[in-house]
Amino acid sequence: MFDLRKNKSVFELMIGSYAMTFDPFRRKLFASSTSGSVLALDYQTWIARESSMMAHTKSTWCIASDKQKIITGSRDGFVKIWDPDSLKCLYAIPGTEGWVNAFVYDEISLITASGDGFLTCCDFSAIDKKKGAYCSVQ
């Protein structure tokens, strides 16, 4: 991280990160890693939260956050939805045979792009803690 006002580096993140997202509601930076973990940093003190999450079994390629959730996508083929306060996994949504390398979402839907060339569309309103989400592969 570089402080433009002071014209100097203030923090270096050495975790092999593929993606990161700011959460302005909690003043956190969530950074994915090549190990599958996600590091939660307070972006005023740059102190890592003790309970950063082991998000996936393979590299975490994409991450996004909003007021209610953090979403991660990985080479393990899963998209996971996390509680941003407790950092507990709420839902694990299986993708296709390939890795999840990108996603977009809104209040209703989640669309993932996989390394096998497929798009998977999931309906958030159909998510059930025991059954996952209704998803269709296109």
Tab-separated table of C-alpha atoms in Angstrom:
chain	number	residue	atom	x	y	z
A	1	MET	CA	0.000	0.000	0.000
A	2	PHE	CA	1.217	3.442	-0.873
A	3	ASP	CA	0.308	6.657	0.949
A	4	LEU	CA	-0.062	9.288	-1.767
A	5	ARG	CA	-0.071	12.136	0.750
A	6	LYS	CA	3.262	11.121	2.270
A	7	ASN	CA	4.657	9.697	-0.984
A	8	LYS	CA	5.858	6.498	0.668
A	9	SER	CA	5.013	2.832	1.066
A	10	VAL	CA	3.140	2.118	4.303
A	11	PHE	CA	2.423	-1.584	4.010
A	12	GLU	CA	3.469	-4.571	1.901
A	13	LEU	CA	1.265	-7.626	1.557
A	14	MET	CA	3.461	-10.692	1.018
A	15	ILE	CA	0.913	-13.499	0.668
A	16	GLY	CA	0.848	-14.070	-3.088
A	17	SER	CA	-2.533	-12.402	-3.473
A	18	TYR	CA	-4.670	-12.863	-6.601
A	19	ALA	CA	-7.475	-10.527	-5.564
A	20	MET	CA	-8.612	-8.204	-2.811
A	21	THR	CA	-11.613	-6.143	-1.824
A	22	PHE	CA	-12.209	-3.242	0.543
A	23	ASP	CA	-15.074	-3.393	3.002
A	24	PRO	CA	-15.759	0.253	3.906
A	25	PHE	CA	-18.478	-0.772	6.368
A	26	ARG	CA	-15.987	-2.606	8.599
A	27	ARG	CA	-12.818	-0.750	7.522
A	28	LYS	CA	-11.241	-3.999	6.366
A	29	LEU	CA	-9.213	-5.180	3.422
A	30	PHE	CA	-9.838	-8.826	2.497
A	31	ALA	CA	-7.039	-10.326	0.394
A	32	SER	CA	-7.096	-13.776	-1.201
A	33	SER	CA	-4.000	-15.933	-1.400
A	34	THR	CA	-2.345	-18.710	-3.332
A	35	SER	CA	-2.778	-20.991	-0.288
A	36	GLY	CA	-6.582	-20.681	-0.322
A	37	SER	CA	-6.767	-18.486	2.763
A	38	VAL	CA	-8.226	-15.004	2.990
A	39	LEU	CA	-6.493	-12.431	5.146
A	40	ALA	CA	-8.610	-9.804	6.922
A	41	LEU	CA	-6.719	-6.570	7.605
A	42	ASP	CA	-7.849	-3.442	9.384
A	43	TYR	CA	-6.911	-0.830	6.795
A	44	GLN	CA	-6.171	1.907	9.290
A	45	THR	CA	-3.765	-0.030	11.507
A	46	TRP	CA	-2.776	-2.748	8.949
A	47	ILE	CA	-3.095	-5.349	11.670
A	48	ALA	CA	-4.254	-8.753	10.476
A	49	ARG	CA	-7.282	-10.172	12.214
A	50	GLU	CA	-6.299	-13.207	14.265
A	51	SER	CA	-9.034	-15.383	12.797
A	52	SER	CA	-8.328	-14.867	9.120
A	53	MET	CA	-10.113	-17.604	7.242
A	54	MET	CA	-8.861	-20.742	5.547
A	55	ALA	CA	-11.328	-20.226	2.766
A	56	HIS	CA	-10.592	-22.936	0.208
A	57	THR	CA	-8.500	-26.036	-0.386
A	58	LYS	CA	-6.811	-24.423	-3.416
A	59	SER	CA	-5.911	-20.886	-4.497
A	60	THR	CA	-8.591	-18.254	-3.967
A	61	TRP	CA	-8.879	-16.379	-7.270
A	62	CYS	CA	-11.654	-13.864	-6.706
A	63	ILE	CA	-13.265	-12.047	-3.805
A	64	ALA	CA	-15.928	-9.381	-3.233
A	65	SER	CA	-17.776	-7.962	-0.251
A	66	ASP	CA	-20.798	-5.892	0.684
A	67	LYS	CA	-22.652	-5.064	3.917
A	68	GLN	CA	-23.967	-8.609	4.421
A	69	LYS	CA	-21.402	-10.991	2.967
A	70	ILE	CA	-17.995	-11.803	1.585
A	71	ILE	CA	-17.916	-14.041	-1.501
A	72	THR	CA	-14.859	-16.016	-2.601
A	73	GLY	CA	-14.192	-18.177	-5.655
A	74	SER	CA	-11.404	-20.711	-5.977
A	75	ARG	CA	-9.489	-23.252	-8.039
A	76	ASP	CA	-11.223	-25.885	-5.882
A	77	GLY	CA	-14.405	-25.207	-7.891
A	78	PHE	CA	-16.396	-23.690	-5.034
A	79	VAL	CA	-17.879	-20.295	-4.362
A	80	LYS	CA	-18.231	-19.630	-0.653
A	81	ILE	CA	-20.330	-17.023	1.106
A	82	TRP	CA	-19.006	-15.756	4.444
A	83	ASP	CA	-20.300	-13.725	7.340
A	84	PRO	CA	-18.094	-10.583	7.291
A	85	ASP	CA	-18.130	-10.134	11.072
A	86	SER	CA	-17.450	-13.672	12.313
A	87	LEU	CA	-15.601	-14.820	9.135
A	88	LYS	CA	-17.577	-18.079	9.300
A	89	CYS	CA	-18.600	-19.836	6.089
A	90	LEU	CA	-22.364	-19.602	5.603
A	91	TYR	CA	-22.679	-21.460	2.296
A	92	ALA	CA	-20.431	-23.488	0.001
A	93	ILE	CA	-21.763	-23.573	-3.543
A	94	PRO	CA	-20.181	-26.184	-5.812
A	95	GLY	CA	-19.240	-24.969	-9.253
A	96	THR	CA	-18.379	-27.056	-12.262
A	97	GLU	CA	-15.337	-29.275	-12.800
A	98	GLY	CA	-13.113	-26.250	-13.508
A	99	TRP	CA	-11.942	-23.568	-11.144
A	100	VAL	CA	-13.954	-20.439	-10.417
A	101	ASN	CA	-11.939	-17.583	-11.889
A	102	ALA	CA	-14.549	-14.778	-11.806
A	103	PHE	CA	-18.034	-13.951	-10.589
A	104	VAL	CA	-20.582	-11.155	-10.520
A	105	TYR	CA	-23.569	-10.847	-8.220
A	106	ASP	CA	-26.452	-8.691	-7.102
A	107	GLU	CA	-29.189	-9.190	-4.489
A	108	ILE	CA	-30.846	-11.909	-6.579
A	109	SER	CA	-28.226	-13.857	-8.540
A	110	LEU	CA	-24.650	-15.039	-8.598
A	111	ILE	CA	-23.008	-15.854	-11.934
A	112	THR	CA	-19.634	-17.599	-11.967
A	113	ALA	CA	-17.168	-18.155	-14.806
A	114	SER	CA	-15.153	-21.353	-14.633
A	115	GLY	CA	-11.894	-22.524	-16.128
A	116	ASP	CA	-13.789	-25.213	-18.033
A	117	GLY	CA	-15.611	-22.509	-20.038
A	118	PHE	CA	-18.987	-22.735	-18.291
A	119	LEU	CA	-21.067	-20.041	-16.638
A	120	THR	CA	-23.039	-21.082	-13.574
A	121	CYS	CA	-26.064	-19.045	-12.507
A	122	CYS	CA	-27.274	-19.298	-8.907
A	123	ASP	CA	-30.418	-17.883	-7.354
A	124	PHE	CA	-29.642	-16.402	-3.908
A	125	SER	CA	-33.269	-16.694	-2.830
A	126	ALA	CA	-33.081	-20.468	-3.271
A	127	ILE	CA	-30.033	-20.931	-1.034
A	128	ASP	CA	-30.677	-23.437	1.711
A	129	LYS	CA	-28.035	-24.101	4.379
A	130	LYS	CA	-28.370	-27.845	3.956
A	131	LYS	CA	-28.894	-28.057	0.194
A	132	GLY	CA	-26.741	-25.184	-1.078
A	133	ALA	CA	-28.110	-23.148	-3.950
A	134	TYR	CA	-30.098	-23.875	-7.037
A	135	CYS	CA	-27.594	-23.413	-9.835
A	136	SER	CA	-27.820	-24.047	-13.541
A	137	VAL	CA	-24.800	-24.529	-15.779
A	138	GLN	CA	-24.871	-22.721	-19.105
